[in-house]
JSON list of C-alpha atoms in Angstrom, two decimals:
[
{"chain": "J", "resi": 1, "resn": "UNK", "atom": "CA", "xyz": [-27.61, 17.38, 14.76]},
{"chain": "J", "resi": 2, "resn": "UNK", "atom": "CA", "xyz": [-24.23, 18.84, 15.45]},
{"chain": "J", "resi": 3, "resn": "UNK", "atom": "CA", "xyz": [-21.01, 19.53, 13.64]},
{"chain": "J", "resi": 4, "resn": "UNK", "atom": "CA", "xyz": [-20.36, 21.21, 10.31]},
{"chain": "J", "resi": 5, "resn": "UNK", "atom": "CA", "xyz": [-22.93, 20.94, 7.53]},
{"chain": "J", "resi": 6, "resn": "UNK", "atom": "CA", "xyz": [-20.17, 20.97, 4.92]},
{"chain": "J", "resi": 7, "resn": "UNK", "atom": "CA", "xyz": [-16.46, 20.16, 5.09]},
{"chain": "J", "resi": 8, "resn": "UNK", "atom": "CA", "xyz": [-14.50, 21.82, 2.29]},
{"chain": "J", "resi": 9, "resn": "UNK", "atom": "CA", "xyz": [-11.16, 20.48, 1.06]},
{"chain": "J", "resi": 10, "resn": "UNK", "atom": "CA", "xyz": [-9.33, 23.55, -0.18]},
{"chain": "J", "resi": 11, "resn": "UNK", "atom": "CA", "xyz": [-7.00, 24.06, -3.11]},
{"chain": "J", "resi": 12, "resn": "UNK", "atom": "CA", "xyz": [-7.04, 20.65, -4.75]},
{"chain": "J", "resi": 13, "resn": "UNK", "atom": "CA", "xyz": [-5.18, 21.21, -8.00]},
{"chain": "J", "resi": 14, "resn": "UNK", "atom": "CA", "xyz": [-6.52, 19.80, -11.25]},
{"chain": "J", "resi": 15, "resn": "UNK", "atom": "CA", "xyz": [-3.26, 19.48, -13.19]},
{"chain": "J", "resi": 16, "resn": "UNK", "atom": "CA", "xyz": [0.35, 19.09, -12.01]},
{"chain": "J", "resi": 17, "resn": "UNK", "atom": "CA", "xyz": [1.53, 22.18, -13.89]},
{"chain": "J", "resi": 18, "resn": "UNK", "atom": "CA", "xyz": [-1.17, 24.30, -12.20]},
{"chain": "J", "resi": 19, "resn": "UNK", "atom": "CA", "xyz": [0.13, 23.77, -8.66]},
{"chain": "J", "resi": 20, "resn": "UNK", "atom": "CA", "xyz": [1.62, 26.62, -6.65]},
{"chain": "J", "resi": 21, "resn": "UNK", "atom": "CA", "xyz": [4.33, 24.24, -5.40]},
{"chain": "J", "resi": 22, "resn": "UNK", "atom": "CA", "xyz": [5.26, 20.59, -6.00]},
{"chain": "J", "resi": 23, "resn": "UNK", "atom": "CA", "xyz": [3.80, 19.68, -2.60]},
{"chain": "J", "resi": 24, "resn": "UNK", "atom": "CA", "xyz": [0.29, 20.99, -3.38]},
{"chain": "J", "resi": 25, "resn": "UNK", "atom": "CA", "xyz": [-2.58, 18.53, -3.20]},
{"chain": "J", "resi": 26, "resn": "UNK", "atom": "CA", "xyz": [-3.79, 17.18, -6.53]},
{"chain": "J", "resi": 27, "resn": "UNK", "atom": "CA", "xyz": [-6.69, 15.33, -8.09]},
{"chain": "J", "resi": 28, "resn": "UNK", "atom": "CA", "xyz": [-5.84, 14.55, -11.69]},
{"chain": "J", "resi": 29, "resn": "UNK", "atom": "CA", "xyz": [-5.51, 10.76, -11.59]},
{"chain": "J", "resi": 30, "resn": "UNK", "atom": "CA", "xyz": [-7.57, 7.73, -10.58]},
{"chain": "J", "resi": 31, "resn": "UNK", "atom": "CA", "xyz": [-4.98, 6.90, -7.91]},
{"chain": "J", "resi": 32, "resn": "UNK", "atom": "CA", "xyz": [-5.50, 10.30, -6.28]},
{"chain": "J", "resi": 33, "resn": "UNK", "atom": "CA", "xyz": [-9.27, 9.89, -6.48]},
{"chain": "J", "resi": 34, "resn": "UNK", "atom": "CA", "xyz": [-9.01, 6.57, -4.62]},
{"chain": "J", "resi": 35, "resn": "UNK", "atom": "CA", "xyz": [-6.92, 8.26, -1.89]},
{"chain": "J", "resi": 36, "resn": "UNK", "atom": "CA", "xyz": [-9.74, 10.77, -1.29]},
{"chain": "J", "resi": 37, "resn": "UNK", "atom": "CA", "xyz": [-12.41, 8.09, -0.78]},
{"chain": "J", "resi": 38, "resn": "UNK", "atom": "CA", "xyz": [-11.60, 7.30, 2.90]},
{"chain": "J", "resi": 39, "resn": "UNK", "atom": "CA", "xyz": [-11.63, 11.03, 3.72]},
{"chain": "J", "resi": 40, "resn": "UNK", "atom": "CA", "xyz": [-15.00, 11.46, 2.02]},
{"chain": "J", "resi": 41, "resn": "UNK", "atom": "CA", "xyz": [-16.43, 8.46, 3.87]},
{"chain": "J", "resi": 42, "resn": "UNK", "atom": "CA", "xyz": [-15.36, 9.84, 7.28]},
{"chain": "J", "resi": 43, "resn": "UNK", "atom": "CA", "xyz": [-16.97, 13.20, 6.47]},
{"chain": "J", "resi": 44, "resn": "UNK", "atom": "CA", "xyz": [-20.20, 11.51, 5.38]},
{"chain": "J", "resi": 45, "resn": "UNK", "atom": "CA", "xyz": [-20.20, 9.24, 8.45]},
{"chain": "J", "resi": 46, "resn": "UNK", "atom": "CA", "xyz": [-20.25, 12.37, 10.61]},
{"chain": "J", "resi": 47, "resn": "UNK", "atom": "CA", "xyz": [-23.37, 13.65, 8.87]},
{"chain": "J", "resi": 48, "resn": "UNK", "atom": "CA", "xyz": [-21.54, 16.32, 6.88]},
{"chain": "J", "resi": 49, "resn": "UNK", "atom": "CA", "xyz": [-21.42, 16.98, 3.17]},
{"chain": "J", "resi": 50, "resn": "UNK", "atom": "CA", "xyz": [-17.95, 16.79, 1.60]},
{"chain": "J", "resi": 51, "resn": "UNK", "atom": "CA", "xyz": [-16.92, 19.59, -0.75]},
{"chain": "J", "resi": 52, "resn": "UNK", "atom": "CA", "xyz": [-13.83, 20.25, -2.78]},
{"chain": "J", "resi": 53, "resn": "UNK", "atom": "CA", "xyz": [-12.27, 23.47, -4.05]},
{"chain": "J", "resi": 54, "resn": "UNK", "atom": "CA", "xyz": [-10.76, 22.75, -7.43]},
{"chain": "J", "resi": 55, "resn": "UNK", "atom": "CA", "xyz": [-7.74, 24.95, -7.93]},
{"chain": "J", "resi": 56, "resn": "UNK", "atom": "CA", "xyz": [-5.33, 26.07, -10.58]},
{"chain": "J", "resi": 57, "resn": "UNK", "atom": "CA", "xyz": [-2.54, 28.47, -9.73]},
{"chain": "J", "resi": 58, "resn": "UNK", "atom": "CA", "xyz": [-3.23, 30.53, -12.83]},
{"chain": "J", "resi": 59, "resn": "UNK", "atom": "CA", "xyz": [-1.22, 33.71, -12.81]},
{"chain": "J", "resi": 60, "resn": "UNK", "atom": "CA", "xyz": [0.47, 32.71, -9.54]},
{"chain": "J", "resi": 61, "resn": "UNK", "atom": "CA", "xyz": [2.28, 29.97, -11.44]},
{"chain": "J", "resi": 62, "resn": "UNK", "atom": "CA", "xyz": [2.99, 32.10, -14.53]},
{"chain": "J", "resi": 63, "resn": "UNK", "atom": "CA", "xyz": [3.67, 35.40, -12.76]},
{"chain": "J", "resi": 64, "resn": "UNK", "atom": "CA", "xyz": [1.16, 37.30, -14.89]},
{"chain": "J", "resi": 65, "resn": "UNK", "atom": "CA", "xyz": [-0.60, 40.09, -13.06]},
{"chain": "J", "resi": 66, "resn": "UNK", "atom": "CA", "xyz": [-3.37, 42.40, -14.32]},
{"chain": "J", "resi": 67, "resn": "UNK", "atom": "CA", "xyz": [-1.56, 45.64, -13.54]},
{"chain": "J", "resi": 68, "resn": "UNK", "atom": "CA", "xyz": [1.34, 44.76, -15.87]},
{"chain": "J", "resi": 69, "resn": "UNK", "atom": "CA", "xyz": [1.23, 44.40, -19.64]},
{"chain": "J", "resi": 70, "resn": "UNK", "atom": "CA", "xyz": [0.41, 40.78, -20.40]},
{"chain": "J", "resi": 71, "resn": "UNK", "atom": "CA", "xyz": [3.20, 39.43, -22.63]},
{"chain": "J", "resi": 72, "resn": "UNK", "atom": "CA", "xyz": [0.88, 36.66, -23.81]},
{"chain": "J", "resi": 73, "resn": "UNK", "atom": "CA", "xyz": [-1.89, 38.97, -25.04]},
{"chain": "J", "resi": 74, "resn": "UNK", "atom": "CA", "xyz": [-2.54, 39.16, -28.75]},
{"chain": "J", "resi": 75, "resn": "UNK", "atom": "CA", "xyz": [-2.50, 42.43, -30.70]},
{"chain": "J", "resi": 76, "resn": "UNK", "atom": "CA", "xyz": [-5.95, 43.97, -30.91]},
{"chain": "J", "resi": 77, "resn": "UNK", "atom": "CA", "xyz": [-7.33, 42.06, -27.88]},
{"chain": "J", "resi": 78, "resn": "UNK", "atom": "CA", "xyz": [-8.31, 44.33, -25.01]},
{"chain": "J", "resi": 79, "resn": "UNK", "atom": "CA", "xyz": [-7.17, 43.37, -21.54]},
{"chain": "J", "resi": 80, "resn": "UNK", "atom": "CA", "xyz": [-10.38, 44.75, -20.07]},
{"chain": "J", "resi": 81, "resn": "UNK", "atom": "CA", "xyz": [-12.70, 43.24, -17.53]},
{"chain": "J", "resi": 82, "resn": "UNK", "atom": "CA", "xyz": [-14.81, 41.36, -20.10]},
{"chain": "J", "resi": 83, "resn": "UNK", "atom": "CA", "xyz": [-11.83, 39.38, -21.36]},
{"chain": "J", "resi": 84, "resn": "UNK", "atom": "CA", "xyz": [-10.61, 38.53, -17.85]},
{"chain": "J", "resi": 85, "resn": "UNK", "atom": "CA", "xyz": [-14.08, 37.33, -16.86]},
{"chain": "J", "resi": 86, "resn": "UNK", "atom": "CA", "xyz": [-14.80, 35.24, -19.94]},
{"chain": "J", "resi": 87, "resn": "UNK", "atom": "CA", "xyz": [-12.83, 32.08, -19.06]},
{"chain": "J", "resi": 88, "resn": "UNK", "atom": "CA", "xyz": [-13.99, 31.67, -15.44]},
{"chain": "J", "resi": 89, "resn": "UNK", "atom": "CA", "xyz": [-17.59, 32.35, -16.48]},
{"chain": "J", "resi": 90, "resn": "UNK", "atom": "CA", "xyz": [-17.35, 29.73, -19.20]},
{"chain": "J", "resi": 91, "resn": "UNK", "atom": "CA", "xyz": [-15.93, 27.25, -16.68]},
{"chain": "J", "resi": 92, "resn": "UNK", "atom": "CA", "xyz": [-18.74, 27.99, -14.20]},
{"chain": "J", "resi": 93, "resn": "UNK", "atom": "CA", "xyz": [-21.39, 27.51, -16.91]},
{"chain": "J", "resi": 94, "resn": "UNK", "atom": "CA", "xyz": [-19.84, 24.26, -18.16]},
{"chain": "J", "resi": 95, "resn": "UNK", "atom": "CA", "xyz": [-19.47, 22.93, -14.62]},
{"chain": "J", "resi": 96, "resn": "UNK", "atom": "CA", "xyz": [-23.08, 23.82, -13.73]},
{"chain": "J", "resi": 97, "resn": "UNK", "atom": "CA", "xyz": [-24.25, 21.97, -16.85]},
{"chain": "J", "resi": 98, "resn": "UNK", "atom": "CA", "xyz": [-22.29, 18.86, -15.82]},
{"chain": "J", "resi": 99, "resn": "UNK", "atom": "CA", "xyz": [-23.48, 18.82, -12.20]},
{"chain": "J", "resi": 100, "resn": "UNK", "atom": "CA", "xyz": [-26.87, 17.46, -11.24]},
{"chain": "J", "resi": 101, "resn": "UNK", "atom": "CA", "xyz": [-29.21, 20.17, -9.93]},
{"chain": "J", "resi": 102, "resn": "UNK", "atom": "CA", "xyz": [-29.00, 18.61, -6.45]},
{"chain": "J", "resi": 103, "resn": "UNK", "atom": "CA", "xyz": [-25.30, 19.54, -6.13]},
{"chain": "J", "resi": 104, "resn": "UNK", "atom": "CA", "xyz": [-24.34, 23.11, -5.25]},
{"chain": "J", "resi": 105, "resn": "UNK", "atom": "CA", "xyz": [-21.69, 24.90, -7.26]},
{"chain": "J", "resi": 106, "resn": "UNK", "atom": "CA", "xyz": [-19.47, 27.02, -5.00]},
{"chain": "J", "resi": 107, "resn": "UNK", "atom": "CA", "xyz": [-17.43, 29.82, -6.54]},
{"chain": "J", "resi": 108, "resn": "UNK", "atom": "CA", "xyz": [-14.59, 31.34, -4.53]},
{"chain": "J", "resi": 109, "resn": "UNK", "atom": "CA", "xyz": [-12.98, 34.63, -5.42]},
{"chain": "J", "resi": 110, "resn": "UNK", "atom": "CA", "xyz": [-10.52, 37.08, -4.04]},
{"chain": "J", "resi": 111, "resn": "UNK", "atom": "CA", "xyz": [-12.45, 40.36, -3.81]},
{"chain": "J", "resi": 112, "resn": "UNK", "atom": "CA", "xyz": [-9.30, 42.48, -4.07]},
{"chain": "J", "resi": 113, "resn": "UNK", "atom": "CA", "xyz": [-5.63, 42.22, -4.94]},
{"chain": "J", "resi": 114, "resn": "UNK", "atom": "CA", "xyz": [-4.97, 45.06, -2.45]},
{"chain": "J", "resi": 115, "resn": "UNK", "atom": "CA", "xyz": [-3.28, 47.02, -5.23]},
{"chain": "J", "resi": 116, "resn": "UNK", "atom": "CA", "xyz": [-2.40, 50.42, -3.76]},
{"chain": "J", "resi": 117, "resn": "UNK", "atom": "CA", "xyz": [-3.27, 52.42, -6.91]},
{"chain": "J", "resi": 118, "resn": "UNK", "atom": "CA", "xyz": [-6.88, 51.24, -7.05]},
{"chain": "J", "resi": 119, "resn": "UNK", "atom": "CA", "xyz": [-8.82, 49.29, -9.66]},
{"chain": "J", "resi": 120, "resn": "UNK", "atom": "CA", "xyz": [-8.68, 51.76, -12.55]},
{"chain": "J", "resi": 121, "resn": "UNK", "atom": "CA", "xyz": [-6.06, 54.06, -14.01]},
{"chain": "J", "resi": 122, "resn": "UNK", "atom": "CA", "xyz": [-6.63, 57.72, -14.92]},
{"chain": "J", "resi": 123, "resn": "UNK", "atom": "CA", "xyz": [-8.13, 56.63, -18.28]},
{"chain": "J", "resi": 124, "resn": "UNK", "atom": "CA", "xyz": [-10.73, 54.49, -16.53]},
{"chain": "J", "resi": 125, "resn": "UNK", "atom": "CA", "xyz": [-9.11, 51.21, -17.63]},
{"chain": "J", "resi": 126, "resn": "UNK", "atom": "CA", "xyz": [-9.01, 48.29, -15.21]},
{"chain": "J", "resi": 127, "resn": "UNK", "atom": "CA", "xyz": [-5.51, 47.83, -13.82]},
{"chain": "J", "resi": 128, "resn": "UNK", "atom": "CA", "xyz": [-6.15, 45.53, -10.87]},
{"chain": "J", "resi": 129, "resn": "UNK", "atom": "CA", "xyz": [-8.81, 43.34, -9.29]},
{"chain": "J", "resi": 130, "resn": "UNK", "atom": "CA", "xyz": [-11.07, 44.86, -6.67]},
{"chain": "J", "resi": 131, "resn": "UNK", "atom": "CA", "xyz": [-14.63, 45.12, -5.34]},
{"chain": "J", "resi": 132, "resn": "UNK", "atom": "CA", "xyz": [-16.09, 46.75, -8.48]},
{"chain": "J", "resi": 133, "resn": "UNK", "atom": "CA", "xyz": [-14.94, 43.96, -10.77]},
{"chain": "J", "resi": 134, "resn": "UNK", "atom": "CA", "xyz": [-15.85, 41.36, -8.15]},
{"chain": "J", "resi": 135, "resn": "UNK", "atom": "CA", "xyz": [-19.42, 42.68, -8.17]},
{"chain": "J", "resi": 136, "resn": "UNK", "atom": "CA", "xyz": [-19.65, 42.49, -11.97]},
{"chain": "J", "resi": 137, "resn": "UNK", "atom": "CA", "xyz": [-18.12, 39.02, -12.02]},
{"chain": "J", "resi": 138, "resn": "UNK", "atom": "CA", "xyz": [-20.29, 37.58, -9.26]},
{"chain": "J", "resi": 139, "resn": "UNK", "atom": "CA", "xyz": [-23.51, 38.91, -10.81]},
{"chain": "J", "resi": 140, "resn": "UNK", "atom": "CA", "xyz": [-22.59, 37.09, -14.01]},
{"chain": "J", "resi": 141, "resn": "UNK", "atom": "CA", "xyz": [-21.46, 33.98, -12.07]},
{"chain": "J", "resi": 142, "resn": "UNK", "atom": "CA", "xyz": [-24.93, 33.77, -10.50]},
{"chain": "J", "resi": 143, "resn": "UNK", "atom": "CA", "xyz": [-26.52, 34.11, -13.94]},
{"chain": "J", "resi": 144, "resn": "UNK", "atom": "CA", "xyz": [-24.52, 31.17, -15.33]},
{"chain": "J", "resi": 145, "resn": "UNK", "atom": "CA", "xyz": [-25.14, 28.89, -12.35]},
{"chain": "J", "resi": 146, "resn": "UNK", "atom": "CA", "xyz": [-23.14, 29.67, -9.19]},
{"chain": "J", "resi": 147, "resn": "UNK", "atom": "CA", "xyz": [-25.01, 28.64, -6.04]},
{"chain": "J", "resi": 148, "resn": "UNK", "atom": "CA", "xyz": [-22.68, 29.81, -3.28]},
{"chain": "J", "resi": 149, "resn": "UNK", "atom": "CA", "xyz": [-20.13, 32.60, -3.44]},
{"chain": "J", "resi": 150, "resn": "UNK", "atom": "CA", "xyz": [-17.13, 32.44, -1.11]},
{"chain": "J", "resi": 151, "resn": "UNK", "atom": "CA", "xyz": [-15.38, 35.79, -0.84]},
{"chain": "J", "resi": 152, "resn": "UNK", "atom": "CA", "xyz": [-11.86, 36.21, 0.52]},
{"chain": "J", "resi": 153, "resn": "UNK", "atom": "CA", "xyz": [-9.08, 38.66, -0.36]},
{"chain": "J", "resi": 154, "resn": "UNK", "atom": "CA", "xyz": [-5.44, 38.73, -1.32]},
{"chain": "J", "resi": 155, "resn": "UNK", "atom": "CA", "xyz": [-3.44, 38.61, -4.48]},
{"chain": "J", "resi": 156, "resn": "UNK", "atom": "CA", "xyz": [-0.07, 38.23, -6.01]},
{"chain": "J", "resi": 157, "resn": "UNK", "atom": "CA", "xyz": [0.95, 41.86, -5.70]},
{"chain": "J", "resi": 158, "resn": "UNK", "atom": "CA", "xyz": [4.31, 41.99, -3.95]},
{"chain": "J", "resi": 159, "resn": "UNK", "atom": "CA", "xyz": [3.71, 45.52, -2.57]},
{"chain": "J", "resi": 160, "resn": "UNK", "atom": "CA", "xyz": [0.24, 44.84, -1.21]},
{"chain": "J", "resi": 161, "resn": "UNK", "atom": "CA", "xyz": [-0.38, 46.16, 2.27]},
{"chain": "J", "resi": 162, "resn": "UNK", "atom": "CA", "xyz": [-2.92, 44.06, 4.13]},
{"chain": "J", "resi": 163, "resn": "UNK", "atom": "CA", "xyz": [-3.72, 44.79, 7.74]},
{"chain": "J", "resi": 164, "resn": "UNK", "atom": "CA", "xyz": [-5.08, 41.41, 8.72]},
{"chain": "J", "resi": 165, "resn": "UNK", "atom": "CA", "xyz": [-7.09, 41.10, 11.89]},
{"chain": "J", "resi": 166, "resn": "UNK", "atom": "CA", "xyz": [-10.12, 39.04, 12.84]},
{"chain": "J", "resi": 167, "resn": "UNK", "atom": "CA", "xyz": [-12.88, 39.76, 10.35]},
{"chain": "J", "resi": 168, "resn": "UNK", "atom": "CA", "xyz": [-10.81, 41.99, 8.02]},
{"chain": "J", "resi": 169, "resn": "UNK", "atom": "CA", "xyz": [-12.31, 40.31, 4.93]},
{"chain": "J", "resi": 170, "resn": "UNK", "atom": "CA", "xyz": [-15.93, 40.54, 6.12]},
{"chain": "J", "resi": 171, "resn": "UNK", "atom": "CA", "xyz": [-16.58, 44.07, 4.71]},
{"chain": "J", "resi": 172, "resn": "UNK", "atom": "CA", "xyz": [-15.85, 42.75, 1.20]},
{"chain": "J", "resi": 173, "resn": "UNK", "atom": "CA", "xyz": [-18.35, 39.89, 1.56]},
{"chain": "J", "resi": 174, "resn": "UNK", "atom": "CA", "xyz": [-20.93, 42.27, 3.09]},
{"chain": "J", "resi": 175, "resn": "UNK", "atom": "CA", "xyz": [-20.54, 44.76, 0.25]},
{"chain": "J", "resi": 176, "resn": "UNK", "atom": "CA", "xyz": [-20.97, 42.05, -2.35]},
{"chain": "J", "resi": 177, "resn": "UNK", "atom": "CA", "xyz": [-23.91, 40.45, -0.54]},
{"chain": "J", "resi": 178, "resn": "UNK", "atom": "CA", "xyz": [-25.73, 43.81, -0.59]},
{"chain": "J", "resi": 179, "resn": "UNK", "atom": "CA", "xyz": [-24.88, 44.46, -4.24]},
{"chain": "J", "resi": 180, "resn": "UNK", "atom": "CA", "xyz": [-25.88, 41.09, -5.63]},
{"chain": "J", "resi": 181, "resn": "UNK", "atom": "CA", "xyz": [-29.36, 40.08, -6.73]},
{"chain": "J", "resi": 182, "resn": "UNK", "atom": "CA", "xyz": [-31.21, 38.19, -4.04]},
{"chain": "J", "resi": 183, "resn": "UNK", "atom": "CA", "xyz": [-31.88, 34.56, -4.82]},
{"chain": "J", "resi": 184, "resn": "UNK", "atom": "CA", "xyz": [-32.92, 31.94, -2.32]},
{"chain": "J", "resi": 185, "resn": "UNK", "atom": "CA", "xyz": [-30.36, 29.56, -3.78]},
{"chain": "J", "resi": 186, "resn": "UNK", "atom": "CA", "xyz": [-27.37, 31.93, -3.62]},
{"chain": "J", "resi": 187, "resn": "UNK", "atom": "CA", "xyz": [-25.35, 32.62, -0.49]},
{"chain": "J", "resi": 188, "resn": "UNK", "atom": "CA", "xyz": [-22.25, 34.73, 0.07]},
{"chain": "J", "resi": 189, "resn": "UNK", "atom": "CA", "xyz": [-19.74, 33.60, 2.68]},
{"chain": "J", "resi": 190, "resn": "UNK", "atom": "CA", "xyz": [-16.32, 34.66, 3.85]}
]
């Protein structure tokens, strides 16, 4: 055998309004699904498994960031970690329940937004995304059905300072791999 075991199509958007730009790849219609079939067949013909990263621009498209007050939040609802984690965890659980057990569920996260003031403010409240919250989130993602965790970095923070070089994201994946419960069926990649 040779070649990749899995070929991943990245950032395939699930709704038109969730794209980062009008040119982003989409998969929300039968016509688009038909266009993917020849690509999938070529991947399979090479002995690889096709994968797809479903994407939604989320706060990128709405310009909401965790370190600013969320204008859409309701009075009395905390903006803490639990509330930010709830929706993606529900989506992971629902997706796992829809997939047959023979299909792996990959979950990709950004381990940090590279926010210069850290993850918490002086009161201990979460103000940005970072390794601590990533660890909490990924532990829960495994519990609700994630099979493979893909860890990268980067965010929507305009003042972020990222010194990119070969392997600069690896320490985040290594930290999370060490912190997460060991399961034969769970892998962490970067």
